[in-house]
CSV table of C-alpha atoms in Angstrom, one decimal:
chain,number,residue,atom,x,y,z
H,1,UNK,CA,97.8,187.2,-9.2
H,2,UNK,CA,97.9,184.6,-6.4
H,3,UNK,CA,100.8,183.7,-4.2
H,4,UNK,CA,101.7,181.4,-1.4
H,5,UNK,CA,100.9,183.1,1.9
H,6,UNK,CA,103.6,183.4,4.5
H,7,UNK,CA,102.2,183.7,8.0
H,8,UNK,CA,105.4,185.5,9.1
H,9,UNK,CA,105.6,187.8,6.1
H,10,UNK,CA,104.0,191.2,6.5
H,11,UNK,CA,101.2,191.9,4.1
H,12,UNK,CA,102.8,195.1,2.8
H,13,UNK,CA,106.0,193.2,1.8
H,14,UNK,CA,104.0,190.4,0.1
H,15,UNK,CA,101.8,193.0,-1.8
H,16,UNK,CA,104.9,194.9,-2.9
H,17,UNK,CA,106.4,191.7,-4.2
H,18,UNK,CA,103.2,190.9,-6.1
H,19,UNK,CA,103.2,194.4,-7.6
H,20,UNK,CA,106.8,194.3,-8.7
H,21,UNK,CA,106.4,190.8,-10.2
H,22,UNK,CA,103.4,192.1,-12.1
H,23,UNK,CA,105.5,195.0,-13.4
H,24,UNK,CA,107.9,192.5,-15.0
H,25,UNK,CA,110.8,192.6,-12.5
H,26,UNK,CA,112.7,189.5,-11.6
H,27,UNK,CA,112.7,188.8,-7.9
H,28,UNK,CA,114.5,186.2,-5.8
H,29,UNK,CA,114.2,185.0,-2.1
H,30,UNK,CA,116.9,186.2,0.3
H,31,UNK,CA,117.7,185.5,3.9
H,32,UNK,CA,120.8,183.4,4.0
H,33,UNK,CA,124.3,184.3,5.2
H,34,UNK,CA,125.4,186.3,8.2
H,35,UNK,CA,123.7,189.5,7.0
H,36,UNK,CA,120.5,187.9,5.7
H,37,UNK,CA,121.2,189.1,2.1
H,38,UNK,CA,122.3,185.8,0.5
H,39,UNK,CA,119.9,184.0,-1.9
H,40,UNK,CA,118.0,181.1,-0.5
H,41,UNK,CA,118.1,179.3,-3.8
H,42,UNK,CA,121.2,178.2,-5.7
H,43,UNK,CA,119.7,178.5,-9.2
H,44,UNK,CA,118.5,182.0,-9.2
H,45,UNK,CA,120.4,183.5,-12.1
H,46,UNK,CA,118.5,181.5,-14.8
H,47,UNK,CA,114.9,182.0,-16.0
H,48,UNK,CA,112.8,184.2,-13.8
H,49,UNK,CA,111.3,182.6,-10.8
H,50,UNK,CA,107.6,182.4,-10.2
H,51,UNK,CA,106.1,184.1,-7.2
H,52,UNK,CA,105.4,180.8,-5.4
H,53,UNK,CA,109.1,179.8,-6.0
H,54,UNK,CA,110.2,183.0,-4.4
H,55,UNK,CA,107.8,182.9,-1.4
H,56,UNK,CA,108.1,179.2,-0.5
H,57,UNK,CA,111.7,179.4,0.8
H,58,UNK,CA,110.9,182.7,2.5
H,59,UNK,CA,108.0,180.9,4.3
H,60,UNK,CA,110.2,178.0,5.3
H,61,UNK,CA,112.9,180.3,6.8
H,62,UNK,CA,110.7,183.1,8.1
H,63,UNK,CA,112.6,185.5,5.9
H,64,UNK,CA,111.3,189.0,5.2
H,65,UNK,CA,113.9,189.8,2.7
H,66,UNK,CA,113.7,189.5,-1.1
H,67,UNK,CA,116.0,190.6,-3.9
H,68,UNK,CA,115.5,192.5,-7.2
H,69,UNK,CA,117.5,191.0,-10.0
H,70,UNK,CA,119.1,193.7,-12.2
H,71,UNK,CA,118.2,192.5,-15.6
H,72,UNK,CA,118.4,195.6,-17.7
H,73,UNK,CA,118.7,197.7,-14.6
H,74,UNK,CA,121.5,199.6,-12.8
H,75,UNK,CA,121.6,200.5,-9.1
H,76,UNK,CA,124.0,203.0,-7.7
H,77,UNK,CA,124.6,201.6,-4.2
H,78,UNK,CA,125.9,204.4,-1.9
H,79,UNK,CA,127.5,202.6,1.1
H,80,UNK,CA,127.1,205.6,3.5
H,81,UNK,CA,124.3,207.8,4.6
H,82,UNK,CA,125.5,210.9,3.0
H,83,UNK,CA,123.0,213.1,1.1
H,84,UNK,CA,125.8,215.1,-0.4
H,85,UNK,CA,127.2,211.9,-2.0
H,86,UNK,CA,123.7,211.1,-3.4
H,87,UNK,CA,123.6,214.6,-4.9
H,88,UNK,CA,127.0,214.1,-6.5
H,89,UNK,CA,126.0,210.8,-8.0
H,90,UNK,CA,122.8,212.3,-9.5
H,91,UNK,CA,124.8,215.3,-10.9
H,92,UNK,CA,127.2,212.9,-12.5
H,93,UNK,CA,124.8,210.1,-13.7
H,94,UNK,CA,121.5,211.9,-14.0
H,95,UNK,CA,118.6,212.2,-11.5
H,96,UNK,CA,116.9,209.0,-10.5
H,97,UNK,CA,113.1,208.9,-9.8
H,98,UNK,CA,113.4,205.9,-7.4
H,99,UNK,CA,115.4,206.1,-4.2
H,100,UNK,CA,115.5,203.4,-1.5
H,101,UNK,CA,117.0,204.1,1.9
H,102,UNK,CA,119.1,201.2,3.0
H,103,UNK,CA,120.5,200.5,6.5
H,104,UNK,CA,123.8,201.9,5.5
H,105,UNK,CA,123.1,204.3,2.6
H,106,UNK,CA,121.0,204.6,-0.5
H,107,UNK,CA,119.9,202.7,-3.7
H,108,UNK,CA,119.4,204.8,-6.8
H,109,UNK,CA,117.7,203.0,-9.7
H,110,UNK,CA,118.3,203.5,-13.5
H,111,UNK,CA,118.1,201.6,-16.8
H,112,UNK,CA,121.3,200.0,-18.0
H,113,UNK,CA,123.3,201.3,-20.9
H,114,UNK,CA,127.0,201.7,-21.8
H,115,UNK,CA,130.2,201.1,-19.8
H,116,UNK,CA,129.9,201.0,-16.0
H,117,UNK,CA,132.7,203.0,-14.2
H,118,UNK,CA,134.6,201.6,-11.1
H,119,UNK,CA,133.7,204.2,-8.4
H,120,UNK,CA,135.5,202.2,-5.7
H,121,UNK,CA,138.7,202.7,-7.8
H,122,UNK,CA,138.0,206.4,-7.6
H,123,UNK,CA,138.0,206.2,-3.8
H,124,UNK,CA,134.2,206.6,-3.5
H,125,UNK,CA,132.1,204.4,-1.1
H,126,UNK,CA,129.8,203.5,-4.0
H,127,UNK,CA,129.2,200.3,-6.0
H,128,UNK,CA,127.3,200.3,-9.4
H,129,UNK,CA,125.5,197.0,-9.8
H,130,UNK,CA,123.9,195.7,-13.0
H,131,UNK,CA,123.2,192.5,-14.9
H,132,UNK,CA,121.2,189.3,-14.6
H,133,UNK,CA,123.8,187.9,-12.1
H,134,UNK,CA,123.5,190.9,-9.8
H,135,UNK,CA,120.8,191.9,-7.4
H,136,UNK,CA,120.0,194.3,-4.6
H,137,UNK,CA,117.7,193.9,-1.6
H,138,UNK,CA,114.1,195.0,-2.6
H,139,UNK,CA,112.1,197.8,-1.1
H,140,UNK,CA,110.3,197.2,2.2
H,141,UNK,CA,112.5,194.2,3.0
H,142,UNK,CA,113.5,193.9,6.7
H,143,UNK,CA,116.5,191.9,7.8
H,144,UNK,CA,116.7,189.9,11.0
H,145,UNK,CA,119.1,192.4,12.5
H,146,UNK,CA,116.4,195.1,12.0
H,147,UNK,CA,117.9,196.6,8.9
H,148,UNK,CA,115.1,198.1,6.8
H,149,UNK,CA,115.0,199.0,3.1
H,150,UNK,CA,112.5,201.9,3.0
H,151,UNK,CA,111.2,203.5,-0.2
H,152,UNK,CA,112.2,207.2,0.0
H,153,UNK,CA,111.3,208.5,-3.4
H,154,UNK,CA,109.1,207.1,-6.3
H,155,UNK,CA,107.9,203.6,-6.9
H,156,UNK,CA,110.0,200.9,-8.5
H,157,UNK,CA,108.2,199.3,-11.4
H,158,UNK,CA,105.9,202.3,-11.8
H,159,UNK,CA,108.1,205.4,-12.3
H,160,UNK,CA,109.9,205.4,-15.7
H,161,UNK,CA,113.7,205.0,-15.1
H,162,UNK,CA,116.2,207.0,-17.1
H,163,UNK,CA,119.3,205.5,-18.7
H,164,UNK,CA,122.3,205.8,-16.5
H,165,UNK,CA,124.2,208.7,-17.9
H,166,UNK,CA,127.9,207.8,-17.7
H,167,UNK,CA,130.1,210.7,-16.9
H,168,UNK,CA,132.5,211.9,-19.4
H,169,UNK,CA,136.2,211.5,-18.5
H,170,UNK,CA,138.5,214.4,-18.9
H,171,UNK,CA,140.9,214.0,-21.8
H,172,UNK,CA,144.6,214.0,-21.1
H,173,UNK,CA,145.3,216.2,-24.2
H,174,UNK,CA,143.1,219.0,-25.5
H,175,UNK,CA,141.5,218.7,-28.9
H,176,UNK,CA,143.6,220.6,-31.5
H,177,UNK,CA,142.0,223.1,-33.7
H,178,UNK,CA,142.0,221.1,-36.9
H,179,UNK,CA,140.3,218.1,-35.2
H,180,UNK,CA,137.6,219.8,-33.2
H,181,UNK,CA,134.6,219.3,-35.5
H,182,UNK,CA,135.2,215.6,-36.0
H,183,UNK,CA,135.7,215.0,-32.3
H,184,UNK,CA,132.6,217.0,-31.4
H,185,UNK,CA,130.6,214.8,-33.8
H,186,UNK,CA,131.9,211.7,-32.1
H,187,UNK,CA,131.0,213.1,-28.7
H,188,UNK,CA,127.5,214.0,-29.9
H,189,UNK,CA,126.9,210.5,-31.1
H,190,UNK,CA,128.1,209.0,-27.8
H,191,UNK,CA,125.7,211.2,-25.8
H,192,UNK,CA,122.7,211.6,-28.1
H,193,UNK,CA,120.8,208.7,-26.5
H,194,UNK,CA,121.5,209.9,-23.0
H,195,UNK,CA,119.9,213.4,-23.3
H,196,UNK,CA,116.3,214.5,-23.6
H,197,UNK,CA,116.6,217.1,-26.4
H,198,UNK,CA,118.9,218.6,-29.0
H,199,UNK,CA,119.2,221.7,-26.8
H,200,UNK,CA,120.5,219.6,-23.9
H,201,UNK,CA,122.9,217.9,-26.3
H,202,UNK,CA,124.1,221.3,-27.5
H,203,UNK,CA,124.7,222.5,-24.0
H,204,UNK,CA,126.8,219.4,-23.2
H,205,UNK,CA,128.8,219.9,-26.4
H,206,UNK,CA,129.4,223.5,-25.3
H,207,UNK,CA,130.9,222.3,-22.0
H,208,UNK,CA,133.2,219.9,-23.9
H,209,UNK,CA,134.2,222.7,-26.2
H,210,UNK,CA,135.1,225.0,-23.4
H,211,UNK,CA,136.9,222.4,-21.3
H,212,UNK,CA,138.6,220.3,-24.0
H,213,UNK,CA,139.1,222.2,-27.2
H,214,UNK,CA,142.0,224.5,-28.1
H,215,UNK,CA,141.0,228.1,-28.7
H,216,UNK,CA,137.3,227.4,-27.9
H,217,UNK,CA,136.3,231.0,-28.6
H,218,UNK,CA,136.8,230.4,-32.4
H,219,UNK,CA,134.3,227.5,-32.4
H,220,UNK,CA,130.9,229.2,-32.6
H,221,UNK,CA,127.6,228.1,-30.9
H,222,UNK,CA,126.1,227.8,-34.4
H,223,UNK,CA,128.5,225.0,-35.3
H,224,UNK,CA,127.5,223.1,-32.1
H,225,UNK,CA,123.9,223.7,-32.8
H,226,UNK,CA,124.3,222.1,-36.3
H,227,UNK,CA,126.2,219.1,-34.8
H,228,UNK,CA,123.6,218.6,-32.1
H,229,UNK,CA,120.7,218.9,-34.6
H,230,UNK,CA,122.2,216.3,-36.9
H,231,UNK,CA,122.9,213.9,-34.1
H,232,UNK,CA,119.4,214.3,-32.8
H,233,UNK,CA,118.0,213.6,-36.2
H,234,UNK,CA,120.0,210.5,-36.4
H,235,UNK,CA,118.5,209.4,-33.1
H,236,UNK,CA,114.9,210.1,-34.3
H,237,UNK,CA,115.5,208.2,-37.5
H,238,UNK,CA,117.1,205.2,-35.7
H,239,UNK,CA,120.5,205.7,-37.3
H,240,UNK,CA,122.6,205.6,-34.2
H,241,UNK,CA,125.0,202.6,-34.5
H,242,UNK,CA,125.4,200.7,-31.3
H,243,UNK,CA,127.2,197.6,-32.5
H,244,UNK,CA,125.0,194.5,-32.3
H,245,UNK,CA,122.5,196.4,-30.3
H,246,UNK,CA,121.7,198.7,-33.2
H,247,UNK,CA,118.9,198.4,-35.8
H,248,UNK,CA,118.9,198.5,-39.6
H,249,UNK,CA,116.0,199.5,-41.9
H,250,UNK,CA,114.0,196.9,-43.8
H,251,UNK,CA,111.8,198.1,-46.7
H,252,UNK,CA,108.1,197.1,-46.5
H,253,UNK,CA,108.1,197.3,-50.3
H,254,UNK,CA,110.7,194.5,-50.3
H,255,UNK,CA,108.6,192.4,-48.0
H,256,UNK,CA,105.5,193.0,-50.1
H,257,UNK,CA,107.4,191.9,-53.2
H,258,UNK,CA,108.5,188.6,-51.6
H,259,UNK,CA,105.4,187.6,-49.7
H,260,UNK,CA,103.4,185.0,-51.5
H,261,UNK,CA,106.2,184.0,-53.9
H,262,UNK,CA,107.8,180.6,-54.1
H,263,UNK,CA,110.6,180.5,-51.5
H,264,UNK,CA,109.4,183.8,-50.2
H,265,UNK,CA,110.1,183.0,-46.5
H,266,UNK,CA,113.6,181.8,-47.3
H,267,UNK,CA,114.2,184.9,-49.5
H,268,UNK,CA,113.1,187.2,-46.6
H,269,UNK,CA,115.5,185.4,-44.3
H,270,UNK,CA,118.4,185.7,-46.7
H,271,UNK,CA,117.6,189.4,-47.3
H,272,UNK,CA,117.6,190.1,-43.6
H,273,UNK,CA,121.0,188.4,-43.2
H,274,UNK,CA,122.5,190.3,-46.2
H,275,UNK,CA,121.2,193.6,-44.9
H,276,UNK,CA,122.7,192.9,-41.5
H,277,UNK,CA,126.1,192.0,-43.0
H,278,UNK,CA,126.3,194.4,-46.0
H,279,UNK,CA,123.4,196.9,-45.9
H,280,UNK,CA,125.5,199.5,-44.0
H,281,UNK,CA,127.9,199.9,-46.9
H,282,UNK,CA,125.9,201.3,-49.9
H,283,UNK,CA,126.9,199.7,-53.2
H,284,UNK,CA,129.2,197.1,-51.6
H,285,UNK,CA,129.9,194.1,-53.7
H,286,UNK,CA,130.1,190.8,-51.9
H,287,UNK,CA,130.3,187.1,-52.9
H,288,UNK,CA,127.6,184.6,-51.8
H,289,UNK,CA,129.6,181.6,-50.4
H,290,UNK,CA,126.8,179.4,-49.0
H,291,UNK,CA,129.2,176.9,-47.5
H,292,UNK,CA,131.0,179.7,-45.6
H,293,UNK,CA,127.7,181.3,-44.5
H,294,UNK,CA,126.5,178.0,-43.1
H,295,UNK,CA,129.8,177.3,-41.4
H,296,UNK,CA,129.7,180.7,-39.7
H,297,UNK,CA,126.2,180.1,-38.4
H,298,UNK,CA,124.7,183.0,-40.4
H,299,UNK,CA,122.1,180.7,-42.0
H,300,UNK,CA,120.8,177.2,-41.5
H,301,UNK,CA,119.1,176.7,-44.8
H,302,UNK,CA,120.3,174.0,-47.2
H,303,UNK,CA,122.3,175.1,-50.3
H,304,UNK,CA,119.4,174.3,-52.7
H,305,UNK,CA,117.1,176.5,-50.6
H,306,UNK,CA,119.7,179.2,-50.5
H,307,UNK,CA,120.1,179.1,-54.2
H,308,UNK,CA,116.4,179.3,-54.7
H,309,UNK,CA,116.2,182.2,-52.2
H,310,UNK,CA,118.9,184.1,-54.1
H,311,UNK,CA,117.1,183.6,-57.4
H,312,UNK,CA,113.9,185.0,-55.8
H,313,UNK,CA,115.7,188.1,-54.6
H,314,UNK,CA,117.2,188.6,-58.0
H,315,UNK,CA,113.8,188.2,-59.7
H,316,UNK,CA,112.2,190.6,-57.3
H,317,UNK,CA,115.0,193.2,-58.1
H,318,UNK,CA,116.4,193.2,-54.6
H,319,UNK,CA,119.8,191.6,-55.4
H,320,UNK,CA,121.8,192.2,-58.6
H,321,UNK,CA,124.7,190.3,-60.1
H,322,UNK,CA,127.7,192.8,-60.0
H,323,UNK,CA,130.6,190.6,-61.1
H,324,UNK,CA,130.8,187.4,-63.1
H,325,UNK,CA,132.5,184.2,-62.1
H,326,UNK,CA,136.0,183.5,-63.3
H,327,UNK,CA,137.0,179.9,-62.6
H,328,UNK,CA,139.8,179.6,-60.1
H,329,UNK,CA,140.3,183.3,-59.5
H,330,UNK,CA,137.1,185.3,-59.0
H,331,UNK,CA,133.7,184.3,-57.6
H,332,UNK,CA,130.4,185.9,-58.6
H,333,UNK,CA,129.7,189.1,-56.7
H,334,UNK,CA,126.4,190.7,-55.9
H,335,UNK,CA,125.1,194.1,-54.7
H,336,UNK,CA,121.9,194.8,-52.7
H,337,UNK,CA,119.3,196.9,-54.5
H,338,UNK,CA,116.3,198.6,-53.1
H,339,UNK,CA,112.8,199.5,-54.4
H,340,UNK,CA,111.7,203.1,-54.8
H,341,UNK,CA,108.0,204.1,-54.4
H,342,UNK,CA,106.1,204.5,-57.6
H,343,UNK,CA,108.8,202.7,-59.6
H,344,UNK,CA,108.3,199.3,-61.1
H,345,UNK,CA,112.0,198.4,-61.2
H,346,UNK,CA,114.4,198.2,-58.3
H,347,UNK,CA,117.2,200.7,-58.2
H,348,UNK,CA,120.6,200.2,-56.7
H,349,UNK,CA,121.4,201.4,-53.3
H,350,UNK,CA,123.7,204.5,-53.2
H,351,UNK,CA,127.0,203.6,-54.6
H,352,UNK,CA,130.4,205.3,-55.0
H,353,UNK,CA,133.0,204.9,-57.7
H,354,UNK,CA,130.9,202.7,-59.9
H,355,UNK,CA,131.8,202.6,-63.6
H,356,UNK,CA,128.9,203.7,-65.7
H,357,UNK,CA,127.9,201.5,-68.6
H,358,UNK,CA,130.3,198.7,-67.6
H,359,UNK,CA,132.8,199.8,-70.3
H,360,UNK,CA,136.2,198.1,-70.3
H,361,UNK,CA,139.1,200.4,-69.8
H,362,UNK,CA,137.4,203.1,-67.9
H,363,UNK,CA,134.1,205.0,-67.6
H,364,UNK,CA,132.3,207.8,-65.9
H,365,UNK,CA,132.3,207.7,-62.1
H,366,UNK,CA,128.8,207.7,-60.5
H,367,UNK,CA,128.7,209.1,-57.0
H,368,UNK,CA,125.7,209.4,-54.6
H,369,UNK,CA,125.1,212.6,-52.6
H,370,UNK,CA,123.2,211.5,-49.5
H,371,UNK,CA,122.3,215.1,-48.7
H,372,UNK,CA,120.2,215.6,-51.8
H,373,UNK,CA,119.6,211.9,-52.7
H,374,UNK,CA,120.9,212.4,-56.2
H,375,UNK,CA,123.5,210.8,-58.3
H,376,UNK,CA,126.3,212.7,-60.0
H,377,UNK,CA,128.4,211.6,-63.0
H,378,UNK,CA,131.8,213.0,-63.8
H,379,UNK,CA,135.5,212.2,-64.2
H,380,UNK,CA,137.0,208.9,-65.2
H,381,UNK,CA,137.1,205.7,-63.2
H,382,UNK,CA,140.4,204.2,-62.3
H,383,UNK,CA,141.0,200.8,-63.8
C-alpha cells in the first residue's frame, strides 16, 4: 500500500496508520482545536477515507495525530491514570486485549454489542464511545502539547477484540419462586453471546440465582446446567433472536427447487421476504396483499411478477393455500411449507391447533412437538 509521505510525520506513525488501514479500520486526520484532537476534515463521518485523504491534511498542518473511527468498535475511555479503575472496568465489561495509554488515562478496545451504559451518570470518570460518528485518538499519535498515545498492551487491528460484556444491573425486587426458571432462561439468552462456553454461562446464572432469586438453595445446579446447555445450543444453531440483527434459516432444498424455473429469481426473493415476516411462527396463516407489501417497501416487484412468483412457490410445494377467498369479508390466506430430505412432496412447517381433514364443524387437533419433531393428534378443535 502506498501513501502520501509527510516530511514531518514520524515513520512509525505513518507505518502504523498504513497497518491499521490495511486491517480494515476507518481512520481520520486530527490536529484541529485547542487540544489538537478535532478532525481536520468536515466530512469524516461518511464513507471511509483513503490513506491519501487522511495524510494530506496532516501534511499541510504538520499534525502527528490521527483518529480511529469506532465503526463496530467500543472504547472505554478512562479519564484518569488509575490502574485500579482499569481493573474495575475489565472486571465489569470483560478483559480487553488492546490497551492504549493516553496523556490522561487509558483506552480499552472492544467490539460493539448491546446497550451502552452511562458511566458518567454513575459518578465514574469514564466515557464509553462507539459508533461511526465517534472516534478516539489512534495509537502512537503525538499532540503538539506533547501528549502521547502509547500502545501498552496488544495491537489494534491484529488482536481479536471481544464483545463488550455489559454489566448486569441489580434488580429492585428479587425473583419470586414461581418465576425463577422463566427469568433465568431470559437471562441466559441475554448473556449467551457474551460468554465463551456453556460452563461460563452456568457460572453466571449461579451468581444471578444466589443474588436475585428467592430461596436460592431450592434451585439446584442441575437446573442451571440444563438452562445453560439449552441456551448454548441455541447459540450454536444460530437461534438467538436479536431483532433485525438476527438470522433465519433458508433451506438449500428450497433454493434447489426454485433455481432454473421460470420466475425462479422472483420466487426466491418472495420466499426470503415471507420467511423474514412469517417464518418465525410455524403454521401461521397470512394473506398476500401485494399492494400493501409494495407500499410498505417489502418488495419492489410488479404485481404480475409477484403473482407469478407466488404460483412458482405453490408449484414447488413451498407455499400452500390455507383459506379461500370470500368476497368482501375474507382474503385468501397462505401458509409456508418446507421440504423434507428424501421426500418428493413438501410438508407443512410445524403447526398448532390445525383441524385435520378440513372437516366443517370440528376435527382432530394436530400439534407439533419440537422436542421429538413429531406430530400428535387428539382432542377436538374449537370452531
